[in-house]
CSV table of C-alpha atoms in Angstrom, one decimal:
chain,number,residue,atom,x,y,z
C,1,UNK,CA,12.4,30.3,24.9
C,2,UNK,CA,10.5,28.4,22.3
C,3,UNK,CA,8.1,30.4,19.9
C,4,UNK,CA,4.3,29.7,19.7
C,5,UNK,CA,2.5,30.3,16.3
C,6,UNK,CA,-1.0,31.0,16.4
C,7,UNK,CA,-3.1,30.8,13.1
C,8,UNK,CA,-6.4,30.5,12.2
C,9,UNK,CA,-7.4,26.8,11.4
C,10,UNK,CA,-7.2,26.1,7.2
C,11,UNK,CA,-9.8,25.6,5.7
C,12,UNK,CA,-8.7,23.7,3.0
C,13,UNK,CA,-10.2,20.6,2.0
C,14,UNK,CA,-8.4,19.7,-0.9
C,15,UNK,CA,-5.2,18.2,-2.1
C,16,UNK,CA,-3.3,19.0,-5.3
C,17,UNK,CA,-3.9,16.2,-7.3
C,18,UNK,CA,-0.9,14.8,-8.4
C,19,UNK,CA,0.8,16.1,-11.5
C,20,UNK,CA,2.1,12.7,-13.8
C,21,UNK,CA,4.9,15.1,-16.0
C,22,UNK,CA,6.8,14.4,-12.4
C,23,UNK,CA,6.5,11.2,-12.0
C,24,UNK,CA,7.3,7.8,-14.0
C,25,UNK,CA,4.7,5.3,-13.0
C,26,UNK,CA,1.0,5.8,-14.7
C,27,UNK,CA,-1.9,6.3,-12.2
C,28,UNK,CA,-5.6,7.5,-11.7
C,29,UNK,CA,-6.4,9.8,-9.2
C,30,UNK,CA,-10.0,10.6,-7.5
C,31,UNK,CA,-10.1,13.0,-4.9
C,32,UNK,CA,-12.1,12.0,-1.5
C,33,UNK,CA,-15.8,11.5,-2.7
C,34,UNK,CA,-16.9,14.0,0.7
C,35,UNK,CA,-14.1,16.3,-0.8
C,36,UNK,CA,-11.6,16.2,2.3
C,37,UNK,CA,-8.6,14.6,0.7
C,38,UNK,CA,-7.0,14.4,4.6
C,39,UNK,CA,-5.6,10.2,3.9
C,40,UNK,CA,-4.7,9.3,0.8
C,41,UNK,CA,-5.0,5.3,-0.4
C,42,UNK,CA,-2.9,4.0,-2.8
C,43,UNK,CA,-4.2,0.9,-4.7
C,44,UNK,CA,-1.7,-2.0,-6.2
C,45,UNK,CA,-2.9,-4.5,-8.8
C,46,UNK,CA,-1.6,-7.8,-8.8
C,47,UNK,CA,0.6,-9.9,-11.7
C,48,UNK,CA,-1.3,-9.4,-15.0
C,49,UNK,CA,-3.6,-7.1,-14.1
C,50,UNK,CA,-3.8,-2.6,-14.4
C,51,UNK,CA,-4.6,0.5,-12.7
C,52,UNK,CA,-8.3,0.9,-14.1
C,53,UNK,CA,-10.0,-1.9,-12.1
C,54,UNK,CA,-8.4,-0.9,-8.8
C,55,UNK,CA,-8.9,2.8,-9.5
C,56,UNK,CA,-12.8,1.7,-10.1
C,57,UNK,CA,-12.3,-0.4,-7.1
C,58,UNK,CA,-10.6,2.7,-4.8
C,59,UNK,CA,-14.0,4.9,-5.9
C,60,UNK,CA,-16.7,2.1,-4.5
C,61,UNK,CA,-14.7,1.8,-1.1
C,62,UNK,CA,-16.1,5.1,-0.8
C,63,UNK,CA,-13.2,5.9,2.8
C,64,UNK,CA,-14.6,8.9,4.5
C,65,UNK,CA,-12.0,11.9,3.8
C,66,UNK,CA,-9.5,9.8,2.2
C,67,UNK,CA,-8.5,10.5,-2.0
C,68,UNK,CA,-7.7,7.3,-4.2
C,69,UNK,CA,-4.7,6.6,-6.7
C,70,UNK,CA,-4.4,3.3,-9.0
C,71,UNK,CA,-0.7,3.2,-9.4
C,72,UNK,CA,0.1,0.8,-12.5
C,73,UNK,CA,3.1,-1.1,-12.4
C,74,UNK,CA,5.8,-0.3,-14.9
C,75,UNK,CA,6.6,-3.0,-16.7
C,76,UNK,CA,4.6,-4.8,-19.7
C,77,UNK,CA,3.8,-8.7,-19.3
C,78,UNK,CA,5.9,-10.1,-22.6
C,79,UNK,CA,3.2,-11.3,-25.2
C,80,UNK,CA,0.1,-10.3,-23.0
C,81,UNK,CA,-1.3,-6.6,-24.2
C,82,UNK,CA,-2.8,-4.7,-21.4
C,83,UNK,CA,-1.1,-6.6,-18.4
C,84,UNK,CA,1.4,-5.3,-16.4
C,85,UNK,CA,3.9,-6.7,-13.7
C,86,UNK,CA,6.0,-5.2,-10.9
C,87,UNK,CA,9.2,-6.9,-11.4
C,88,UNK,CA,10.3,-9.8,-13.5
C,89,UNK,CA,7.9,-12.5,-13.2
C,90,UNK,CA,8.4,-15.2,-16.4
C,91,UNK,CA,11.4,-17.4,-17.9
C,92,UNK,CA,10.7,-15.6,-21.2
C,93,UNK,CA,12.3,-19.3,-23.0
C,94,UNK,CA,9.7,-21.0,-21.2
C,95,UNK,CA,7.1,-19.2,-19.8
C,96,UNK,CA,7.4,-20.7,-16.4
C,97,UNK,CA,7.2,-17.9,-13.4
C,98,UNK,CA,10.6,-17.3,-12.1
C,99,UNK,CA,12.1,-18.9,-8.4
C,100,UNK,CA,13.6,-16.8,-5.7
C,101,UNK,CA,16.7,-18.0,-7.1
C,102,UNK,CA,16.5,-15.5,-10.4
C,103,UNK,CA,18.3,-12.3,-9.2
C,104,UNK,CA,15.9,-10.3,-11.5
C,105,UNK,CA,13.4,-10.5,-9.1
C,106,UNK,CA,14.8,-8.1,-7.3
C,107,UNK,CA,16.5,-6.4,-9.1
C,108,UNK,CA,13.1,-5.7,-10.5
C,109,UNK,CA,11.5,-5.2,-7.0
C,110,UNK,CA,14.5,-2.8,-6.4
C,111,UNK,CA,13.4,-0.3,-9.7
C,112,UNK,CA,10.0,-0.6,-8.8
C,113,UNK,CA,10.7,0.8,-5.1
C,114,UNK,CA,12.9,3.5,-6.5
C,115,UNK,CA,9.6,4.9,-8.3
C,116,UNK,CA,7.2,3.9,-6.0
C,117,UNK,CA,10.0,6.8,-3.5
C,118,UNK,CA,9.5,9.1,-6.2
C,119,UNK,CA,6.2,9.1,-6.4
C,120,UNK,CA,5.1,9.4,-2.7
C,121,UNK,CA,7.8,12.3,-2.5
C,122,UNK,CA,5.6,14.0,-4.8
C,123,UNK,CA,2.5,12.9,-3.3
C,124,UNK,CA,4.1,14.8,0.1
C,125,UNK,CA,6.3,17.4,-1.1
C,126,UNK,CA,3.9,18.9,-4.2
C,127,UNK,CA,0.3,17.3,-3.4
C,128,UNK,CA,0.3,17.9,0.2
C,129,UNK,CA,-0.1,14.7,2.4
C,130,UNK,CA,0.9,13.8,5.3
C,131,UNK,CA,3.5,10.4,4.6
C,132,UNK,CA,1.4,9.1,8.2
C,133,UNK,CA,-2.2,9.5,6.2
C,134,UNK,CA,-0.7,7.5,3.0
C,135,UNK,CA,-1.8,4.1,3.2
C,136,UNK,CA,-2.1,1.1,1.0
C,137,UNK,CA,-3.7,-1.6,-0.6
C,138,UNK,CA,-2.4,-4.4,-2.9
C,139,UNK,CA,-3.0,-7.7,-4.0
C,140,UNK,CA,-0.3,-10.0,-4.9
C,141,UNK,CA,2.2,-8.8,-6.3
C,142,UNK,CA,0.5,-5.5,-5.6
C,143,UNK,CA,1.0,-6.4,-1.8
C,144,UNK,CA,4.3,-6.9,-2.1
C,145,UNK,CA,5.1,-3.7,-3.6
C,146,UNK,CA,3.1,-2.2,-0.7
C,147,UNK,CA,5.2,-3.6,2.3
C,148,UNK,CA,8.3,-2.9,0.2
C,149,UNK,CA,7.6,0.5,0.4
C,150,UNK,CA,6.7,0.7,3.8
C,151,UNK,CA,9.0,-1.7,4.9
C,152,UNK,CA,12.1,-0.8,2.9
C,153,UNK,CA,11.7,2.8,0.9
C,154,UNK,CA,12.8,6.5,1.6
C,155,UNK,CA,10.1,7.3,3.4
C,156,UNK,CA,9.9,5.5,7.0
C,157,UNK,CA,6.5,6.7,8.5
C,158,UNK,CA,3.6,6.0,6.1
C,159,UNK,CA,0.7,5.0,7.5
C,160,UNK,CA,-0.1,1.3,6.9
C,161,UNK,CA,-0.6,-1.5,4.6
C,162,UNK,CA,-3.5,-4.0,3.6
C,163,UNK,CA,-1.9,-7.0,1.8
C,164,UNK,CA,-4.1,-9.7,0.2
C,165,UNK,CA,-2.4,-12.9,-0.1
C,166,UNK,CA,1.1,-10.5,-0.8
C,167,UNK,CA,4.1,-10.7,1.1
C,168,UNK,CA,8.0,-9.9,1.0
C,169,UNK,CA,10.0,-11.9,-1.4
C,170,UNK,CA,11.9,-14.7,-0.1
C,171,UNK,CA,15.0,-13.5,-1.2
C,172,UNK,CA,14.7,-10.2,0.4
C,173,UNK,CA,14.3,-11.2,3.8
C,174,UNK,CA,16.5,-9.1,6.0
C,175,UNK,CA,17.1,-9.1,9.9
C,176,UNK,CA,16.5,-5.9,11.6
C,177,UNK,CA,17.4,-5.2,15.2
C,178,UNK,CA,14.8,-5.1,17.9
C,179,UNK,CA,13.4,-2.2,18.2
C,180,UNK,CA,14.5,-0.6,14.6
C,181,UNK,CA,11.6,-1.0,12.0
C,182,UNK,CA,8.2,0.3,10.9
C,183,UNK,CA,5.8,1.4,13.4
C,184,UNK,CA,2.7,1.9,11.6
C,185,UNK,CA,-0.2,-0.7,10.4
C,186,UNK,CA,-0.2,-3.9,8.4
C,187,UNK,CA,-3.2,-6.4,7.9
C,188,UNK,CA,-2.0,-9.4,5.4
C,189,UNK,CA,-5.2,-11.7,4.6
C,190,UNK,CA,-4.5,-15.3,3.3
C,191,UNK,CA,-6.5,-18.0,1.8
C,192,UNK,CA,-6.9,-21.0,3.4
C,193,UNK,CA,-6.5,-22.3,0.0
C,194,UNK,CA,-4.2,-20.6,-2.0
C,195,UNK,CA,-2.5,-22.7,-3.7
C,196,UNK,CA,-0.3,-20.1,-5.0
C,197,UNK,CA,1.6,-19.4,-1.9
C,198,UNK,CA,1.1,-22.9,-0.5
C,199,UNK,CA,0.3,-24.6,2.4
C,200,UNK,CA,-0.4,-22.6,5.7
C,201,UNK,CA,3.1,-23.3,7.2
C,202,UNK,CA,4.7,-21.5,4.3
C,203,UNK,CA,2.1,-18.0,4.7
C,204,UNK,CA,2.9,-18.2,8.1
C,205,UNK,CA,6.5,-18.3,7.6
C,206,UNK,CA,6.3,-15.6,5.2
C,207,UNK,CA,4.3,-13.6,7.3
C,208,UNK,CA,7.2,-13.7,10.2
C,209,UNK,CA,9.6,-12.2,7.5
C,210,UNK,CA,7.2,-9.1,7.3
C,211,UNK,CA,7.3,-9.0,11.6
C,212,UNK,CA,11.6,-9.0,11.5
C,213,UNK,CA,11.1,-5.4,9.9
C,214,UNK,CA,8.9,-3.8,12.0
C,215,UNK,CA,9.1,-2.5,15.5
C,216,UNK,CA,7.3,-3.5,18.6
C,217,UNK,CA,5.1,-0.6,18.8
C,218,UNK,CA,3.5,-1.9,14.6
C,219,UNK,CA,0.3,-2.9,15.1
C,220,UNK,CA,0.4,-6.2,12.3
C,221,UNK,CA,-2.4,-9.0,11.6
C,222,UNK,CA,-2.1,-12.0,9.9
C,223,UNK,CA,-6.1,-13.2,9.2
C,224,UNK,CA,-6.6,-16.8,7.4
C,225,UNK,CA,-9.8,-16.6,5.4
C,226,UNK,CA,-12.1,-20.1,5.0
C,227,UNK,CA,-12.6,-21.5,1.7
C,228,UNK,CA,-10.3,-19.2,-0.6
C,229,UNK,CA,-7.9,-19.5,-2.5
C,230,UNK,CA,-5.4,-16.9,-4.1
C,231,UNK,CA,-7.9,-14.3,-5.3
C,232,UNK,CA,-9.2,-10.7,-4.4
C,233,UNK,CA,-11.7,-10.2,-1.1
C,234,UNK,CA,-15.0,-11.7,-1.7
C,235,UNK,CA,-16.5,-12.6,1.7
C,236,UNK,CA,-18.4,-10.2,3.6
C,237,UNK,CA,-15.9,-11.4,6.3
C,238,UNK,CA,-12.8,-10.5,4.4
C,239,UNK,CA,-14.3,-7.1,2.8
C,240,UNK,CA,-15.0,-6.3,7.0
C,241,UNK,CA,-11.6,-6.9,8.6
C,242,UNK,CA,-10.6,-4.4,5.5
C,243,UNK,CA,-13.0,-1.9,6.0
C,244,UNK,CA,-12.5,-2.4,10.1
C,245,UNK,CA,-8.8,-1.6,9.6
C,246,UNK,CA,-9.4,1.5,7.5
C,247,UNK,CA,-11.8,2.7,10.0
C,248,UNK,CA,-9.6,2.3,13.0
C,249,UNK,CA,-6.4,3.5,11.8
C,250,UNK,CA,-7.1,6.2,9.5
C,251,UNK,CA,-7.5,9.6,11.3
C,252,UNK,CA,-10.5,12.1,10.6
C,253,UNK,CA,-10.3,15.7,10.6
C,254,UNK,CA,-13.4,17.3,12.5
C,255,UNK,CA,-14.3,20.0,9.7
C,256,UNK,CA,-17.2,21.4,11.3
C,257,UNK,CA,-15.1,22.3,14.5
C,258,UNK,CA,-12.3,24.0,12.0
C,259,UNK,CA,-15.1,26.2,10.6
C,260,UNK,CA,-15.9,28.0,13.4
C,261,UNK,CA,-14.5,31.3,13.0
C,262,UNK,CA,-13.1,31.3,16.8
C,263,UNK,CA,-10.7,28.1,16.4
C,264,UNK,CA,-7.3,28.5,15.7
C,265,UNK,CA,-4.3,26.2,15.1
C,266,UNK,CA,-1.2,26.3,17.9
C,267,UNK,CA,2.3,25.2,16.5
């Protein structure tokens, strides 16, 4: 016969931050401004850019019960101080950005996603979240680090993704069998006018690639926005579908029924 545990509901509000002797990649870490650190959102900068806007940017979202971390990606921009890319982004002869045909893309992508498994072990094993209440957002190349490591990293059950004009790289794209993926939650917002990604064929093209590796019970969104092109959310529009999707996915603990001294917590 199966035991039942009975305990008295925790009352502990706070995650251990994380420590960064045990990790690689740099970050900034704010606990939950309400001081329940239940979700956890991890923010990705694009190509050129670092942790300290988005960690600025993670404080103003202000996402009841849920901590912030500004992960900076490891890798210097040649000849630019203070910018940092994901994987290999320029011919360093010529300065052009580099095709899906240069192999160091990946490769690149590859050591990024090895860290980015280190670090979210650590944010579950030591720190104390759940894998299903880490989610993410990214823009860029920031997004596509984020649905990398949902998509394609150790840890299969995280909780979702926001992607702002960031998808898969082309090279990566990988058939998965129907019904074998990620289940969890994915909003990618495009540009009507990014130029960078191109026309609206080619986003939703890309977007199809992200679809192949997730199951049929994902919830996924793929949201054109008027009169942008390949920039961060401005629009009330844009900041609403993100906020929306934070809202309805992330979970909520009810901390004023876990306080009462008669509740208690069945395993």
């Amino acid at each position: 016969m199966q035991s039942i545990n009975v305990h008295q509901a925790s009352a502990t509000n706070q995650a251990t931050p994380p420590n960064p002797k045990k990790v690689k990649l740099s970050f900034d870490y704010n606990g939950s401004p309400d001081g329940v650190d239940h979700n956890l959102l991890i923010l990705l900068h694009g190509l050129g850019d670092s942790k300290g806007p988005f960690a600025s940017l993670g404080k103003n979202l202000k996402l009841p019960q849920t901590a912030t971390l500004s992960v900076q990606a490891p890798e210097p921009v040649p000849y630019m101080d203070g910018c940092f890319q994901w994987f290999p982004s320029f011919d360093m002869l010529t300065g052009d950005l580099l095709t899906p045909a240069n192999p160091e893309r990946l490769k690149g992508l590859i050591r990024t996603r090895n860290l980015m498994d280190e670090l979210i072990q650590h944010l579950i094993m030591d720190c104390g979240f759940n894998a299903s209440n880490i989610y993410f957002f990214g823009f860029s190349q920031g997004g596509t680090v984020a649905l990398d490591t949902v998509l394609f990293g150790k840890v299969r059950n995280l909780g979702g993704v926001v992607s702002i004009s960031g998808y898969l790289l082309e090279e990566q794209r990988v058939d998965r069998k129907i019904g074998d993926g990620y289940g969890g939650y994915i909003l990618v917002t495009q540009g009507e006018k990014d130029d960078t990604i191109g026309s609206k064929f080619e986003a939703e093209k890309r977007f199809k690639a992200i679809e192949r590796q997730c199951a049929s019970s994902a919830e996924i969104s793929h949201i054109f926005i008027s009169n942008k092109n390949h920039t961060m959310p401005s629009s009330e529009r844009e900041w609403r579908l993100i906020h929306t999707f934070f809202g309805k996915n992330m979970s909520r603990r009810n901390i004023e029924l876990e306080n009462m001294s008669d509740v208690y917590l069945v395993k």
